[in-house]
Coordinates of C-alpha atoms and ligand atoms in Angstrom, one line a residue:
M1438 CA -16.2 11.3 9.5
R1439 CA -14.0 14.2 10.8
F1440 CA -10.2 14.1 10.5
V1441 CA -7.7 15.6 12.9
S1442 CA -4.0 16.0 12.4
T1443 CA -1.5 13.8 14.3
A1444 CA 0.4 17.1 15.1
G1445 CA -2.7 18.4 16.8
K1446 CA -2.4 22.0 15.5
A1447 CA -4.5 22.0 12.3
P1448 CA -8.3 22.6 12.1
E1449 CA -10.5 19.5 11.7
A1450 CA -11.1 18.5 8.1
S1451 CA -13.9 16.7 6.3
L1452 CA -13.3 13.5 4.3
K1453 CA -13.2 15.6 1.1
E1454 CA -10.7 18.0 2.5
A1455 CA -8.5 15.3 3.9
L1456 CA -8.6 13.4 0.7
F1457 CA -7.3 16.3 -1.5
A1458 CA -5.0 17.8 1.1
G1459 CA -2.0 15.5 1.4
P1460 CA -0.4 16.3 4.8
A1461 CA -2.3 18.5 7.2
P1462 CA -1.3 22.2 7.2
D1463 CA 0.6 21.7 10.5
G1464 CA 2.8 19.1 8.9
G1465 CA 1.0 16.2 10.6
L1466 CA -1.0 13.4 9.0
Y1467 CA -4.8 13.2 8.9
V1468 CA -6.4 10.5 11.1
P1469 CA -10.0 9.8 11.7
E1470 CA -11.0 11.7 14.9
R1471 CA -13.0 8.6 16.0
L1472 CA -13.1 5.1 14.6
P1473 CA -16.5 3.4 14.5
T1474 CA -16.9 0.0 16.1
I1475 CA -18.4 -2.8 14.0
A1476 CA -19.2 -6.4 14.5
P1477 CA -16.7 -8.2 12.2
P1478 CA -18.6 -9.8 9.2
V1479 CA -18.1 -13.5 8.5
G1480 CA -18.4 -15.3 5.2
G1481 CA -19.2 -13.2 2.1
S1482 CA -17.0 -12.0 -0.7
F1483 CA -14.3 -9.3 -0.4
G1484 CA -16.8 -6.8 -1.9
D1485 CA -19.4 -7.7 0.8
T1486 CA -17.0 -7.3 3.7
A1487 CA -15.5 -4.2 2.2
F1488 CA -18.9 -2.6 1.8
A1489 CA -19.8 -3.4 5.4
V1490 CA -16.7 -1.7 6.7
A1491 CA -16.9 1.2 4.2
R1492 CA -20.5 1.8 5.4
A1493 CA -19.3 2.1 9.0
L1494 CA -16.5 4.5 8.0
F1495 CA -18.1 6.7 5.4
S1496 CA -21.9 6.7 5.9
D1497 CA -21.8 10.3 7.2
D1498 CA -20.2 11.5 4.0
I1499 CA -21.5 9.4 1.2
T1500 CA -25.0 7.8 0.8
E1501 CA -25.1 4.0 0.6
D1502 CA -26.4 3.9 -3.0
V1503 CA -23.3 6.0 -4.1
L1504 CA -20.9 4.2 -1.8
E1505 CA -21.7 0.7 -2.9
P1506 CA -20.7 1.1 -6.6
I1507 CA -17.5 2.9 -5.4
V1508 CA -16.6 -0.2 -3.3
R1509 CA -17.8 -2.9 -5.8
E1510 CA -16.2 -1.3 -8.9
S1511 CA -12.8 -0.6 -7.3
L1512 CA -12.5 -3.9 -5.4
D1513 CA -13.7 -6.3 -8.0
F1514 CA -11.0 -8.9 -7.5
D1515 CA -10.6 -11.6 -5.0
L1516 CA -8.1 -11.7 -2.1
P1517 CA -8.0 -15.3 -1.1
L1518 CA -6.7 -16.6 2.2
V1519 CA -4.6 -19.6 1.3
P1520 CA -3.7 -22.2 4.0
L1521 CA -0.1 -23.4 3.8
G1522 CA 1.1 -26.7 5.1
D1523 CA -1.1 -29.3 6.7
G1524 CA -3.5 -27.5 9.0
D1525 CA -0.8 -26.0 11.2
G1526 CA -2.6 -22.7 11.1
L1527 CA -0.3 -20.7 8.8
H1528 CA -2.1 -18.8 6.0
S1529 CA -1.1 -16.4 3.2
L1530 CA -3.6 -13.6 2.5
E1531 CA -2.9 -13.0 -1.2
L1532 CA -3.3 -9.3 -1.8
F1533 CA -1.8 -9.4 -5.3
H1534 CA -4.7 -10.3 -7.6
G1535 CA -5.5 -6.7 -8.6
P1536 CA -4.5 -5.2 -12.0
T1537 CA -0.8 -4.5 -11.1
H1538 CA -0.4 -7.5 -8.8
A1539 CA 0.6 -5.7 -5.7
F1540 CA -1.5 -4.8 -2.6
K1541 CA -1.3 -1.1 -3.5
D1542 CA -4.1 -1.7 -6.0
V1543 CA -6.6 -1.9 -3.2
G1544 CA -5.9 1.5 -1.7
A1545 CA -5.2 3.2 -5.1
R1546 CA -8.3 2.0 -6.8
F1547 CA -10.6 2.9 -3.9
M1548 CA -9.0 6.4 -3.6
A1549 CA -9.4 7.0 -7.3
R1550 CA -13.1 6.4 -7.3
L1551 CA -13.5 8.4 -4.0
M1552 CA -11.7 11.3 -5.6
L1553 CA -13.8 11.1 -8.7
H1554 CA -16.9 11.2 -6.5
F1555 CA -15.9 14.4 -4.7
L1556 CA -14.2 16.1 -7.7
D1557 CA -15.6 19.5 -8.7
R1558 CA -12.9 20.8 -11.1
E1559 CA -10.2 19.5 -13.4
A1560 CA -7.4 17.6 -11.6
T1561 CA -4.0 16.2 -12.2
V1562 CA -2.6 13.5 -10.0
L1563 CA 1.2 13.9 -9.9
V1564 CA 3.2 10.9 -8.6
A1565 CA 6.8 9.9 -8.4
T1566 CA 7.6 6.2 -8.5
S1567 CA 10.4 3.7 -8.3
G1568 CA 8.0 0.9 -9.4
D1569 CA 4.9 -0.3 -7.5
T1570 CA 3.2 3.0 -6.7
G1571 CA 3.3 4.5 -10.2
S1572 CA 1.7 1.4 -11.7
A1573 CA -1.0 1.0 -9.1
V1574 CA -1.9 4.7 -9.2
A1575 CA -1.8 4.9 -13.0
H1576 CA -4.0 1.8 -13.4
A1577 CA -6.4 3.0 -10.7
F1578 CA -7.1 6.3 -12.5
F1579 CA -6.9 4.9 -16.1
G1580 CA -10.2 5.5 -17.9
L1581 CA -11.5 7.9 -15.2
D1582 CA -11.1 10.7 -17.7
A1583 CA -11.9 13.7 -15.5
I1584 CA -8.6 13.1 -13.8
R1585 CA -5.3 13.1 -15.5
V1586 CA -2.3 11.2 -14.1
V1587 CA 1.3 12.1 -14.6
V1588 CA 3.9 9.6 -13.4
L1589 CA 7.5 10.6 -13.0
F1590 CA 10.1 7.9 -12.9
P1591 CA 13.9 7.8 -13.0
R1592 CA 15.1 6.8 -16.5
G1593 CA 16.8 3.3 -16.5
K1594 CA 16.1 2.7 -12.8
V1595 CA 12.7 1.0 -12.9
S1596 CA 12.5 -2.6 -14.1
E1597 CA 11.1 -3.0 -17.6
L1598 CA 8.2 -5.1 -16.2
Q1599 CA 7.3 -2.5 -13.7
R1600 CA 7.7 0.4 -16.1
R1601 CA 5.5 -1.1 -18.8
L1602 CA 2.6 -1.4 -16.4
F1603 CA 2.2 2.4 -16.5
T1604 CA 3.9 3.5 -19.8
T1605 CA 1.7 1.3 -22.0
L1606 CA -1.7 2.7 -20.8
G1607 CA -1.9 6.0 -22.7
G1608 CA -5.3 7.8 -22.5
N1609 CA -5.4 9.9 -19.4
V1610 CA -2.0 8.6 -18.1
S1611 CA 1.2 10.3 -19.1
S1612 CA 4.7 9.0 -18.2
L1613 CA 7.7 11.2 -17.8
S1614 CA 11.1 9.6 -17.9
V1615 CA 13.3 11.9 -15.8
D1616 CA 17.0 12.2 -16.3
G1617 CA 17.9 11.6 -12.7
T1618 CA 17.2 9.5 -9.6
F1619 CA 14.0 8.6 -7.7
D1620 CA 14.9 11.3 -5.2
D1621 CA 15.0 13.8 -8.0
C1622 CA 11.5 12.7 -9.1
Q1623 CA 10.2 13.0 -5.6
R1624 CA 11.8 16.4 -5.2
L1625 CA 10.1 17.7 -8.4
V1626 CA 6.7 16.4 -7.2
K1627 CA 7.2 18.1 -3.8
Q1628 CA 8.2 21.3 -5.4
A1629 CA 5.2 21.3 -7.7
F1630 CA 2.9 21.0 -4.6
A1631 CA 4.9 23.6 -2.6
E1632 CA 5.1 26.3 -5.3
R1633 CA 1.3 26.3 -5.7
D1634 CA 1.6 27.8 -9.1
L1635 CA -0.1 25.0 -10.9
Q1636 CA -3.9 24.5 -10.9
G1637 CA -5.6 21.4 -9.6
L1638 CA -2.7 19.3 -8.6
V1639 CA -3.7 16.3 -6.4
S1640 CA -1.4 14.0 -4.4
A1641 CA -1.8 10.3 -4.4
N1642 CA 1.1 9.2 -2.3
S1643 CA 0.9 6.6 0.5
I1644 CA -0.1 9.0 3.3
N1645 CA -3.4 9.8 1.5
V1646 CA -6.3 8.8 3.8
G1647 CA -8.1 7.6 0.6
R1648 CA -5.5 4.9 0.3
L1649 CA -5.1 4.2 4.0
L1650 CA -8.7 3.5 5.1
P1651 CA -9.6 0.9 2.4
Q1652 CA -6.7 -1.1 3.6
T1653 CA -8.7 -1.9 6.8
F1654 CA -11.1 -3.8 4.5
Y1655 CA -8.9 -6.8 3.9
Y1656 CA -8.0 -7.3 7.5
F1657 CA -11.7 -7.8 8.1
H1658 CA -11.8 -10.0 5.0
L1659 CA -9.2 -12.4 6.3
Y1660 CA -11.1 -12.8 9.5
A1661 CA -14.4 -13.4 7.5
Q1662 CA -12.7 -16.2 5.6
L1663 CA -11.5 -18.2 8.7
D1664 CA -13.4 -21.1 10.1
A1665 CA -15.1 -20.3 13.4
S1666 CA -12.6 -22.6 15.2
A1667 CA -9.7 -20.7 13.8
R1668 CA -10.8 -17.2 15.0
G1669 CA -9.9 -17.6 18.6
S1670 CA -6.2 -16.9 18.7
L1671 CA -5.1 -14.9 15.6
D1672 CA -1.8 -13.1 14.9
V1673 CA -1.2 -11.2 11.6
C1674 CA 2.1 -10.3 10.1
T1675 CA 2.5 -7.3 7.8
P1676 CA 5.7 -6.9 5.8
S1677 CA 6.3 -3.1 6.1
G1678 CA 8.1 -0.1 4.7
N1679 CA 6.1 3.1 5.2
F1680 CA 3.8 1.2 7.6
G1681 CA 0.5 2.3 5.9
N1682 CA -0.5 -1.3 5.6
L1683 CA 0.2 -2.1 9.3
T1684 CA -1.5 1.2 10.4
A1685 CA -4.6 0.1 8.7
G1686 CA -4.5 -3.2 10.5
L1687 CA -4.1 -1.4 13.9
M1688 CA -7.1 0.7 13.0
A1689 CA -9.1 -2.5 12.1
K1690 CA -8.3 -3.8 15.6
R1691 CA -9.5 -0.6 17.1
M1692 CA -12.7 -1.0 15.2
G1693 CA -13.4 -4.3 16.9
L1694 CA -11.5 -6.9 14.8
P1695 CA -10.2 -9.5 17.3
I1696 CA -6.5 -9.9 16.2
S1697 CA -4.4 -10.8 19.2
Q1698 CA -1.1 -9.4 18.0
F1699 CA 0.5 -7.8 14.9
I1700 CA 3.9 -8.7 13.8
A1701 CA 5.6 -5.7 12.1
A1702 CA 8.2 -7.4 9.9
T1703 CA 10.8 -5.4 8.0
N1704 CA 14.0 -6.1 6.1
V1705 CA 17.2 -4.6 7.6
N1706 CA 15.6 -1.2 7.4
D1707 CA 14.4 -2.0 11.0
I1708 CA 13.5 1.5 12.3
V1709 CA 10.1 0.4 13.8
P1710 CA 11.3 -3.0 15.2
A1711 CA 14.2 -1.0 16.8
Y1712 CA 11.7 1.5 18.2
L1713 CA 9.6 -1.3 19.7
K1714 CA 12.8 -2.7 21.4
T1715 CA 14.4 0.5 22.7
G1716 CA 11.6 3.2 22.7
A1717 CA 13.7 5.5 20.5
F1718 CA 12.6 6.3 16.9
E1719 CA 15.7 6.9 14.9
P1720 CA 15.2 7.4 11.2
R1721 CA 18.3 6.9 9.0
P1722 CA 19.1 6.6 5.3
S1723 CA 17.6 3.5 3.7
I1724 CA 19.6 0.5 2.7
E1725 CA 18.9 -1.4 -0.6
T1726 CA 17.6 -4.9 -0.2
L1727 CA 15.8 -7.6 -2.2
S1728 CA 12.4 -6.4 -0.8
N1729 CA 12.9 -2.9 -2.3
A1730 CA 9.4 -1.6 -1.8
M1731 CA 10.2 -1.8 1.9
D1732 CA 13.6 0.1 1.7
V1733 CA 12.4 3.0 3.9
G1734 CA 14.6 4.8 6.4
N1735 CA 11.9 7.2 7.8
P1736 CA 8.5 5.4 7.7
S1737 CA 5.9 8.0 6.9
N1738 CA 3.0 6.4 8.8
F1739 CA 4.9 6.2 12.1
A1740 CA 3.2 9.4 13.2
R1741 CA -0.1 7.7 12.8
M1742 CA 1.0 4.6 14.8
L1743 CA 2.2 6.8 17.6
W1744 CA -1.0 8.8 17.6
L1745 CA -3.0 5.6 17.9
Y1746 CA -1.1 4.7 21.1
D1747 CA -1.0 8.3 22.5
G1748 CA 2.8 8.2 22.1
S1749 CA 3.3 5.3 24.4
V1750 CA 5.7 2.5 23.4
E1751 CA 4.4 0.3 26.2
A1752 CA 0.9 0.5 24.8
M1753 CA 2.1 -0.1 21.2
R1754 CA 4.0 -3.2 22.4
R1755 CA 0.8 -4.8 23.7
D1756 CA -0.5 -4.9 20.1
V1757 CA 2.7 -5.1 18.0
V1758 CA 5.9 -7.1 18.0
G1759 CA 8.7 -6.1 15.6
R1760 CA 10.9 -8.4 13.6
A1761 CA 13.6 -7.7 11.0
Y1762 CA 15.2 -10.1 8.5
T1763 CA 18.2 -10.1 6.2
D1764 CA 18.4 -10.7 2.4
E1765 CA 20.0 -14.0 3.3
Q1766 CA 17.0 -15.1 5.4
T1767 CA 14.7 -13.9 2.6
R1768 CA 16.5 -16.0 0.0
E1769 CA 16.5 -19.1 2.2
T1770 CA 12.8 -18.7 3.0
I1771 CA 11.8 -18.4 -0.7
Q1772 CA 13.8 -21.6 -1.4
A1773 CA 12.7 -23.6 1.6
V1774 CA 8.9 -22.7 1.3
H1775 CA 9.0 -23.6 -2.3
R1776 CA 10.7 -26.9 -1.6
R1777 CA 8.6 -27.9 1.4
L1778 CA 5.2 -26.5 0.5
G1779 CA 5.3 -25.9 -3.3
Y1780 CA 4.4 -22.2 -2.6
V1781 CA 6.2 -19.3 -4.3
L1782 CA 6.8 -16.2 -2.3
D1783 CA 8.1 -12.8 -3.5
P1784 CA 10.8 -11.2 -1.4
H1785 CA 8.3 -9.0 0.5
S1786 CA 5.9 -11.8 1.3
A1787 CA 8.9 -14.0 2.4
I1788 CA 9.5 -11.5 5.1
G1789 CA 5.8 -11.7 6.1
Y1790 CA 6.1 -15.5 6.1
L1791 CA 9.2 -15.3 8.4
G1792 CA 7.4 -13.1 10.9
A1793 CA 4.2 -15.2 10.9
S1794 CA 6.1 -18.4 11.4
E1795 CA 7.7 -17.1 14.6
S1796 CA 4.3 -16.5 16.2
Q1797 CA 2.8 -18.9 18.7
A1798 CA -0.8 -18.2 17.9
A1799 CA -3.1 -21.1 16.7
T1800 CA -3.9 -19.1 13.6
R1801 CA -1.1 -17.1 11.9
V1802 CA -1.7 -15.0 8.7
F1803 CA 0.9 -13.1 6.7
L1804 CA 0.0 -10.6 4.1
A1805 CA 1.4 -11.5 0.7
T1806 CA 1.9 -8.1 -0.8
A1807 CA 3.2 -8.8 -4.3
H1808 CA 2.9 -11.5 -7.0
P1809 CA 6.3 -13.4 -7.2
A1810 CA 6.4 -12.8 -11.0
K1811 CA 7.0 -9.1 -10.3
F1812 CA 10.3 -10.1 -8.7
R1813 CA 11.2 -13.0 -10.9
E1814 CA 14.9 -12.0 -11.4
T1815 CA 15.3 -12.8 -7.7
V1816 CA 12.8 -15.6 -7.3
E1817 CA 13.4 -17.9 -10.4
P1818 CA 17.1 -18.7 -9.7
L1819 CA 16.2 -19.6 -6.1
I1820 CA 13.4 -22.0 -6.9
N1821 CA 15.1 -23.2 -10.1
D1822 CA 11.9 -22.8 -12.1
K1823 CA 10.0 -20.2 -14.1
V1824 CA 7.3 -18.1 -12.5
P1825 CA 4.5 -17.6 -15.1
L1826 CA 3.6 -14.0 -15.8
P1827 CA 0.0 -13.1 -15.0
P1828 CA -1.9 -12.1 -18.2
A1829 CA -2.0 -8.4 -17.5
I1830 CA 1.8 -8.2 -17.2
Q1831 CA 2.2 -10.4 -20.3
E1832 CA 0.0 -8.1 -22.3
S1833 CA 1.9 -4.9 -21.3
A1834 CA 5.1 -6.5 -22.7
T1835 CA 3.8 -6.3 -26.3
R1836 CA 2.0 -2.9 -26.2
P1837 CA 3.7 0.3 -27.3
E1838 CA 5.0 2.7 -24.6
Y1839 CA 4.0 6.3 -24.3
V1840 CA 6.8 8.2 -22.6
S1841 CA 8.1 11.8 -22.7
A1842 CA 11.7 12.4 -21.7
M1843 CA 12.5 15.3 -19.3
S1844 CA 15.5 16.7 -17.5
A1845 CA 15.4 16.8 -13.7
D1846 CA 14.4 20.5 -13.3
Y1847 CA 11.2 22.1 -12.2
K1848 CA 11.0 24.4 -15.3
S1849 CA 10.7 21.4 -17.6
L1850 CA 8.0 19.8 -15.4
K1851 CA 6.0 23.0 -15.3
E1852 CA 6.3 23.4 -19.0
F1853 CA 5.0 19.8 -19.6
L1854 CA 2.1 20.2 -17.1
T1855 CA 1.0 23.6 -18.6
S1856 CA 1.5 22.9 -22.3
S1857 CA 0.0 19.4 -22.7
Ligands
PLP833 C1 4.6 -0.8 -0.7 C2 4.9 -2.2 -0.4 C3 5.1 -2.7 0.9 C4 5.2 -1.8 2.1 O1 3.9 -1.3 2.5 P1 3.8 -0.1 3.5 O2 2.4 0.2 3.6 O3 4.6 1.0 2.9 O4 4.4 -0.6 4.8 C5 5.3 -4.1 1.0 N1 5.3 -4.9 0.0 C6 5.1 -4.5 -1.3 C7 5.2 -5.4 -2.4 C8 4.9 -3.1 -1.6 O5 4.7 -2.7 -2.8

């Protein structure tokens, strides 16, 4: 598969080049030059469906006997499609059964094994996190010892539960507690890539094609799990922040998956729903909400969405409707869905639920992007009950943490990276 830049001024890249490059040299994002068309598989496990889609995407670059273990080992957990209510067509696609209980495990784990496959020198993955990304990336690379991971996080600003998911790993994972904000952490990572004075640095942020493309797998998987009678009129709602997840869904549709319409659901950071309404894309500083992994004021994958529709808002509107919801609506929904259906939503999935429940399609699916236990400070008072912690999270609460403290300057980061 060849990759081109959304900005249109960079040379074509191979899968390996795009995987290790981060953004394209012209500042655009890499996108597949041409998406293959496939007949959507039905039945089968997530691994089976993922392998069928991966084969269509990557067969030019990786032989099947090498690709299959990459798929099977990275995606060895289930992503069940759970019907809610009494056969009224609403379903939750639970993407949170990976090791860190958020959907980012899918992309991060596949990317890690893809990188290991193409790696021909020592590499350090450098990543800044406010929670979910650091834990998913650290777990994805943990034990793949040819690659070292360094996670930067703002001291005191990541919840203990989130922090322990990456600080208790040890081995090839180092954690740096930065005396500063998340923006400081991100600035330091950006500077490290820009200075080009450190060897073998690799980016694992959400614009990496290695994370984007495997997210198409679970859209096919949701379809594969539906009864034949439920496949006719199908809408899918994706709770969104940087819109990588939704972009993967749009790509799956391009590849032949018969989804009628996507609902792009956001919290009050409604840049994309506003674009769909007015045709104007107007990034602005993000606002803090309960669904904090979606607090994004300048969604990084918007360039890819625009590229898919040749810059036409009318064309995008045929496939995507936008909806935005407040924290108040999020709280009400967590409470009401628990009371009516006995189902516990995290704040991000609650926004997905809201979007899907406004659709008129016979079958409506929302992507449940995080386990409610990860947001139990918000969820438990609303449902007036405990949310049991999954075993992996429980275990990390008792293990020792491996953390180095660092001030928020580039010299300290460089010293750490070159001396340890
Ligand atoms: C990252 C994240 C999102 C947003 O996904 P995007 O691909 O950035 O749109 C939604 N929910 C949760 C729980 C996340 O961690």
